[in-house]
Short mmCIF file of C-alpha atoms and ligand atoms in Angstrom, two decimals:
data_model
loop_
_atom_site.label_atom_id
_atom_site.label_comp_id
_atom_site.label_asym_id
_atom_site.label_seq_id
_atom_site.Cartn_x
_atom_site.Cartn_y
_atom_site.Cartn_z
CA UNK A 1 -40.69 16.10 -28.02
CA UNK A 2 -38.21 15.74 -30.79
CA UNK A 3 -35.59 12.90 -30.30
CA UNK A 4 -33.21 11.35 -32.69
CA UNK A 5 -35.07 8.43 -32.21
CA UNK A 6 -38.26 9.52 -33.64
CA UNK A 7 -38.40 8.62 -36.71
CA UNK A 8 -37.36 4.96 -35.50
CA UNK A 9 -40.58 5.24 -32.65
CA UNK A 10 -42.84 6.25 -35.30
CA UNK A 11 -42.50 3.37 -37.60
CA UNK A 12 -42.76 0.98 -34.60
CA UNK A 13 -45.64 2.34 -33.88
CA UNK A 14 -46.89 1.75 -37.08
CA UNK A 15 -45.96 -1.69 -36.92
CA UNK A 16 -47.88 -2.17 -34.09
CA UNK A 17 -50.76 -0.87 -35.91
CA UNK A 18 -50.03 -3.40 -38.25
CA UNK A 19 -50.07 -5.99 -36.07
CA UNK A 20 -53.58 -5.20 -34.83
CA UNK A 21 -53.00 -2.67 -32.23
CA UNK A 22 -56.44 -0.13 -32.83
CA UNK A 23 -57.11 1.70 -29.23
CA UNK A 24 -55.73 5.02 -30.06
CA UNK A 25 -54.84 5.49 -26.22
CA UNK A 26 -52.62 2.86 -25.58
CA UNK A 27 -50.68 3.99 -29.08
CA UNK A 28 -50.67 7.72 -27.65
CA UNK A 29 -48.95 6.20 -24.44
CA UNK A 30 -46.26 4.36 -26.61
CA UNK A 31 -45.22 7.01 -28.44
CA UNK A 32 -45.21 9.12 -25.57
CA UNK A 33 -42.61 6.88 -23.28
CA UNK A 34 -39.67 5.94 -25.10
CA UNK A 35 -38.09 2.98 -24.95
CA UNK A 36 -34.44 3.78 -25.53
CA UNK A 37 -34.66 5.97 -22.06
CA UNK A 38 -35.50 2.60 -20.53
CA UNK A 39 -32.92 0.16 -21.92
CA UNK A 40 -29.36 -0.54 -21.37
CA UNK A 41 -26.92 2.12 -23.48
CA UNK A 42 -25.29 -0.99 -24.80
CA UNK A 43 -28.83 -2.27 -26.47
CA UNK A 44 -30.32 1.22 -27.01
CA UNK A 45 -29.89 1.01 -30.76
CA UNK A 46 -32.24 -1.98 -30.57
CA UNK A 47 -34.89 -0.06 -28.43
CA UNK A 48 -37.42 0.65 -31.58
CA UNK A 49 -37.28 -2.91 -32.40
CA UNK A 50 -40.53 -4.80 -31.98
CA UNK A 51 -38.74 -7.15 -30.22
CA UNK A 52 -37.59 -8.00 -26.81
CA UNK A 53 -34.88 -6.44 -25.83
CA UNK A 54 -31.87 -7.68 -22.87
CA UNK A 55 -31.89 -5.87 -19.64
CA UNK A 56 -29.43 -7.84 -17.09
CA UNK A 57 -29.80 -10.44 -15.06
CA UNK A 58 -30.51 -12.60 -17.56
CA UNK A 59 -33.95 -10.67 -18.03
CA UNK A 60 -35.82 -8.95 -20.93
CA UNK A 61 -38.19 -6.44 -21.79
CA UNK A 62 -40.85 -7.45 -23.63
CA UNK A 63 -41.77 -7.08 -27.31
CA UNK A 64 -43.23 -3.94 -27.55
CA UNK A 65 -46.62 -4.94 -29.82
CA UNK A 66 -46.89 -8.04 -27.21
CA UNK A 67 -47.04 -5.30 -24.32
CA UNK A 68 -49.81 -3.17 -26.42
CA UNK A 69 -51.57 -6.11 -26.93
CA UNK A 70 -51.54 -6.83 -23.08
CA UNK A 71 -53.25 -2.98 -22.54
CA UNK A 72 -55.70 -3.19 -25.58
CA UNK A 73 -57.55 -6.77 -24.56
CA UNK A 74 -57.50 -5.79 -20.94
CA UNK A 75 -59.61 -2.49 -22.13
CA UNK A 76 -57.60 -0.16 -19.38
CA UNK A 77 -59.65 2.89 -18.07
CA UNK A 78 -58.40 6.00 -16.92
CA UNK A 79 -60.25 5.03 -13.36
CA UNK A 80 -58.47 1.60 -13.37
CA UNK A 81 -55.96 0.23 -9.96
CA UNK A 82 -53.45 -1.92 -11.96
CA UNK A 83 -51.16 -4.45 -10.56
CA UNK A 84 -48.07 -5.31 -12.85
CA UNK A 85 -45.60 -8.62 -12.23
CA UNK A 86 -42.37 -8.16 -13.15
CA UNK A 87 -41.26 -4.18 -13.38
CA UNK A 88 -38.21 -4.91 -15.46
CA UNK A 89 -36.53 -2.07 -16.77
CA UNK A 90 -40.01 -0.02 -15.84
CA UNK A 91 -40.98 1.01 -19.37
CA UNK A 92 -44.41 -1.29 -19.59
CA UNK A 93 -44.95 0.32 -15.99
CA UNK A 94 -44.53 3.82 -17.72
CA UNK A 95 -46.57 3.28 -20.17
CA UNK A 96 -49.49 1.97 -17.84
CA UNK A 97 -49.21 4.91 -15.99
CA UNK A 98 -50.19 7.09 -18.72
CA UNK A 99 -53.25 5.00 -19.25
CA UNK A 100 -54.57 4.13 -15.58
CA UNK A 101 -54.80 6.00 -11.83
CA UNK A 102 -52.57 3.97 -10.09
CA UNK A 103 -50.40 1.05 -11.14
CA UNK A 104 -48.75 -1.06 -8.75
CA UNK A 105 -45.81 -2.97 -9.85
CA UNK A 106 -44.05 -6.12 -7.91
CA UNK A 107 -40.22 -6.89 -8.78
CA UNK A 108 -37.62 -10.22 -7.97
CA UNK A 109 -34.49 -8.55 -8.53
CA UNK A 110 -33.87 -5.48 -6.34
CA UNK A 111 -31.17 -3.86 -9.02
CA UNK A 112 -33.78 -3.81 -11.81
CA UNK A 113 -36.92 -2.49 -9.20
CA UNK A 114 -34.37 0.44 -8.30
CA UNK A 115 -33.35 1.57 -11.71
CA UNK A 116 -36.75 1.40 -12.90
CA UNK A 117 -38.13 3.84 -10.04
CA UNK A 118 -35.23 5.74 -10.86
CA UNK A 119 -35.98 5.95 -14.18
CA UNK A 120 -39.74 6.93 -13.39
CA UNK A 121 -39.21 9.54 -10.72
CA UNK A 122 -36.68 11.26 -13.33
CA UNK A 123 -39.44 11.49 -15.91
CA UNK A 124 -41.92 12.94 -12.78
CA UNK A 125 -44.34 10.04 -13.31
CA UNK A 126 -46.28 9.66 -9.60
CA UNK A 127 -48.95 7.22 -10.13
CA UNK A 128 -46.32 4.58 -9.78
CA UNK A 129 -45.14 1.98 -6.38
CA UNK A 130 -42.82 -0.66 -6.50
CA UNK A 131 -42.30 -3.06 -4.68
CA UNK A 132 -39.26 -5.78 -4.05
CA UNK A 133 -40.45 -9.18 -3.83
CA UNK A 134 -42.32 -12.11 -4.80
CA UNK A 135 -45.36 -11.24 -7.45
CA UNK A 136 -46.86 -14.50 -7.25
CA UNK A 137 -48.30 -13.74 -4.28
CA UNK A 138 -49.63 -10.63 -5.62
CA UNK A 139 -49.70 -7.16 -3.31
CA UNK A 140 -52.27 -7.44 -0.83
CA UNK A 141 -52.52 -4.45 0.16
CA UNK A 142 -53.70 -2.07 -2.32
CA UNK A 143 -55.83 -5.33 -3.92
CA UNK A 144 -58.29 -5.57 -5.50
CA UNK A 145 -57.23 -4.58 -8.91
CA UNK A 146 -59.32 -4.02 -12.02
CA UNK A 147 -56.44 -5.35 -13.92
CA UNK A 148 -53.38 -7.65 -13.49
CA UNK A 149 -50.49 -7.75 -16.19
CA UNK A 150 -47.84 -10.54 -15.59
CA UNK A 151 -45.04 -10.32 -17.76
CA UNK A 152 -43.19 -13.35 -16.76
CA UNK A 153 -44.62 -17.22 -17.44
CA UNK A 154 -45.32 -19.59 -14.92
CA UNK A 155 -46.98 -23.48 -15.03
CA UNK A 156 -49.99 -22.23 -13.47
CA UNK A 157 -52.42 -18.80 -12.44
CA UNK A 158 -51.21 -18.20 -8.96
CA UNK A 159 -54.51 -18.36 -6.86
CA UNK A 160 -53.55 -15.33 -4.74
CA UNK A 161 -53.56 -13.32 -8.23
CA UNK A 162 -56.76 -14.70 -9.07
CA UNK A 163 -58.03 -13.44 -5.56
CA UNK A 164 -57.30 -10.12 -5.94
CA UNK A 165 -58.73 -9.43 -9.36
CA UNK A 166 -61.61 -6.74 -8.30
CA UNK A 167 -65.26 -8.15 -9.79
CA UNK A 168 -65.54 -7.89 -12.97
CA UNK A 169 -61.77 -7.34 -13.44
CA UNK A 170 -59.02 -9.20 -16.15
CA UNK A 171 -55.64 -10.83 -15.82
CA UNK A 172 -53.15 -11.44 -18.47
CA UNK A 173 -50.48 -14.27 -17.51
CA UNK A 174 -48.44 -17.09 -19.78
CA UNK A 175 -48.76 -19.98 -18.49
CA UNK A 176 -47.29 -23.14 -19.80
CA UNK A 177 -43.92 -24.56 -19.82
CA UNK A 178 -40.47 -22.51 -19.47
CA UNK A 179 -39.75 -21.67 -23.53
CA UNK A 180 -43.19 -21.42 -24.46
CA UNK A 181 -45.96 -20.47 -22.83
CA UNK A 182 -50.12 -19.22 -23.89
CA UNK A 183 -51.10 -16.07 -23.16
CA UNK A 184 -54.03 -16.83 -20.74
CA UNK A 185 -57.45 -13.89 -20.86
CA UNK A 186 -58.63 -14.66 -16.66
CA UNK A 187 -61.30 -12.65 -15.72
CA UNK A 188 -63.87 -12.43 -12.76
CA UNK A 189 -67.37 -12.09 -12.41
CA UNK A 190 -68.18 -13.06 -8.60
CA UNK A 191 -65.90 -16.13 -7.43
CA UNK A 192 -66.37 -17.30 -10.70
CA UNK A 193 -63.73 -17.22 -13.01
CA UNK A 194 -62.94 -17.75 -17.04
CA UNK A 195 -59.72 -18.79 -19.15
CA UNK A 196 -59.64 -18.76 -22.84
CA UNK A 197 -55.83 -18.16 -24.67
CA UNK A 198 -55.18 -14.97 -26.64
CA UNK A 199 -52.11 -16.19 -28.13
CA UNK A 200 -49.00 -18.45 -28.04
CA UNK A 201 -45.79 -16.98 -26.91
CA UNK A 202 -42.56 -16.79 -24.98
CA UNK A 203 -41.52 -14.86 -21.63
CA UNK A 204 -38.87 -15.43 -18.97
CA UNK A 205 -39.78 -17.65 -15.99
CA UNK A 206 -42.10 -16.75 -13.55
CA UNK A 207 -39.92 -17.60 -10.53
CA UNK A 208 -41.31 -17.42 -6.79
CA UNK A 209 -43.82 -19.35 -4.50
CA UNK A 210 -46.68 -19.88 -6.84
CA UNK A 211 -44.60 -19.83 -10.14
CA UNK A 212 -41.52 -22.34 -11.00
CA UNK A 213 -39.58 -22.26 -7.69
CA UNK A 214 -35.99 -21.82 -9.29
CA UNK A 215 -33.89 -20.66 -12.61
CA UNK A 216 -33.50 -24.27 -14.38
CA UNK A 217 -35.58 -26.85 -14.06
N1 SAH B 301 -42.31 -5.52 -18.33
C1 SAH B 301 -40.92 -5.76 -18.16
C2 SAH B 301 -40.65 -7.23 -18.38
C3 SAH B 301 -39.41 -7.70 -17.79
S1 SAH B 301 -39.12 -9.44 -17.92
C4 SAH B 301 -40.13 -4.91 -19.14
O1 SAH B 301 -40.65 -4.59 -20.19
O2 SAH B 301 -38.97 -4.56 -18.86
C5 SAH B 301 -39.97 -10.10 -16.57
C6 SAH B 301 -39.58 -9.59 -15.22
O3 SAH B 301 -40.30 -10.36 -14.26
C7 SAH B 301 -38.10 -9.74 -14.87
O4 SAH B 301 -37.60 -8.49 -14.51
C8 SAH B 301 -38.11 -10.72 -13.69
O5 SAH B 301 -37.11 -10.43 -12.72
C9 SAH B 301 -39.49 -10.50 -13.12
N2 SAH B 301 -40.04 -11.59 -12.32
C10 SAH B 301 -39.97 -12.93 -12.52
N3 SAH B 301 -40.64 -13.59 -11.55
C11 SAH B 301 -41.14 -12.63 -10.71
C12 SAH B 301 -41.92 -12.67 -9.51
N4 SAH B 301 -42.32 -13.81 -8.97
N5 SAH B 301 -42.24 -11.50 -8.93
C13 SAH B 301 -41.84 -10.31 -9.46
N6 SAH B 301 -41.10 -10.22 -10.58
C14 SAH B 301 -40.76 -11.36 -11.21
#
C-alpha cells in the first residue's frame, strides 16, 4: 500500500541489502510491516532509520538491519514455532509473523506487551500470543521452539531457553556485559549444544531471573 513513508521504507530496505541482508523473504516481510505504525508519534520521523529507535520505559526497538539479520541466520521456515524475548513495541513480532506459523512473544513491562497486541490485532495479524512476564525463563508451554530470538542482552544463555530449543533448532541472544554485548549463534542437535558469535553489538538489559536481576548494576 502507498504511504508517505514509502519512499523512506524503500531505501532502508536497500540499506539493509547493503548491509548483507540476501533472503528475499525476510526483506518482503520488512517492507510489508512498517515501522512508523509501531513507534511513538513523537519518534515516527525516525522510524526508517536503520537505527534503534526509543519506545518508553527507557526501552528501544532495535536497529532494523540487526533484526533482519536475527531472521536471515536463524533460516526461519514458514512451518517454524518461534519464541521471541522482549515484544517491545511489537514490530520485530510483526514481522516474524509474516515469516513463521506461530510466534510466541514474552514481555517485562505490561504497558509495552499491551500496545504491541494492540497494535497487532489492529493490523488482523493472528499467529501472534503475548505474554507478561519474565522471558528468561522462556514459555513452557507451547516449547519446544524451532527458533528463539532474544532481543535484550544478558551475562549468560538462560538454561531454561536452551531447554526449549526443539532438536535441531537456533537461538539468537547477546550476551556479555550491560553496554556491549556478542551476538551469540546457540543451536541444538540432541542435548548437545554449540556457540560461536555472529557479531558484536549493543541491546538493553536482559532483566529477570536468569538475566541481570535489576536496572543498574
Ligand atoms: N524487538 C523489540 C525490542 C525491544 S527492546 C522491538 O523492536 O521493539 C527489548 C525489550 O525486552 C524491552 O521491551 C524490554 O522490556 C524487554 N525485556 C527485557 N528483559 C526481559 C525479560 N526478562 N523478559 C521479557 N522481556 C524483557
Amino acid at each position: 500500500m502507498t504511504d508517505r513513508y514509502e519512499g523512506q521504507r524503500r531505501a532502508l530496505i536497500g540499506t539493509m541489502q547493503q548491509r548483507g541482508i540476501r533472503d528475499l523473504n525476510v526483506l518482503r516481510a520488512f517492507d510489508l510491516i512498517h515501522r512508523h505504525e509501531f513507534v511513538p508519534e513523537a519518534v515516527r520521523h525516525h522510524a526508517y532509520q536503520d537505527a534503534p529507535v526509543p519506545i518508553g520505559f527507557g526501552q528501544t526497538a532495535s536497529q532494523p538491519s540487526l533484526q533482519a539479520l536475527y531472521m536471515q541466520v536463524l533460516d526461519l521456515r514458514k512451518t517454524h514455532k518461534v519464541l521471541e524475548v522482549g515484544t517491545g513495541c511489537g514490530f520485530q513480532t510483526a514481522v516474524l509473523a509474516q515469516l513463521v506459523d506461530r510466534v510466541y512473544s514474552v514481555e517485562r513491562i505490561r504497558e509495552l506487551a499491551t500496545r504491541a497486541r494492540e497494535k497487532l490485532d489492529d493490523l488482523r495479524i493472528s499467529n501472534v500470543a503475548i505474554l507478561v512476564g519474565d522471558g528468561t525463563i522462556g514459555w513452557s508451554r507451547y516449547a519446544p521452539y524451532d527458533a528463539i530470538l532474544v532481543a535484550a542482552g544478558g551475562p549468560e544463555v538462560p538454561a531454561p531457553l536452551k531447554e526449549q530449543l526443539a532438536e535441531g533448532g537456533r537461538m539468537l541472544i547477546p550476551v556479555g556485559g550491560r553496554t556491549t554485548q556478542q551476538l551469540m549463534l546457540v543451536e541444538r542437535q540432541g542435548n548437545t549444544f554449540t556457540q560461536r558469535e555472529v557479531t558484536e553489538c549493543t541491546f538493553v538489559p536482559l532483566l529477570g531471573r536468569f538475566g541481570w536481576t535489576s536496572e543498574a548494576s
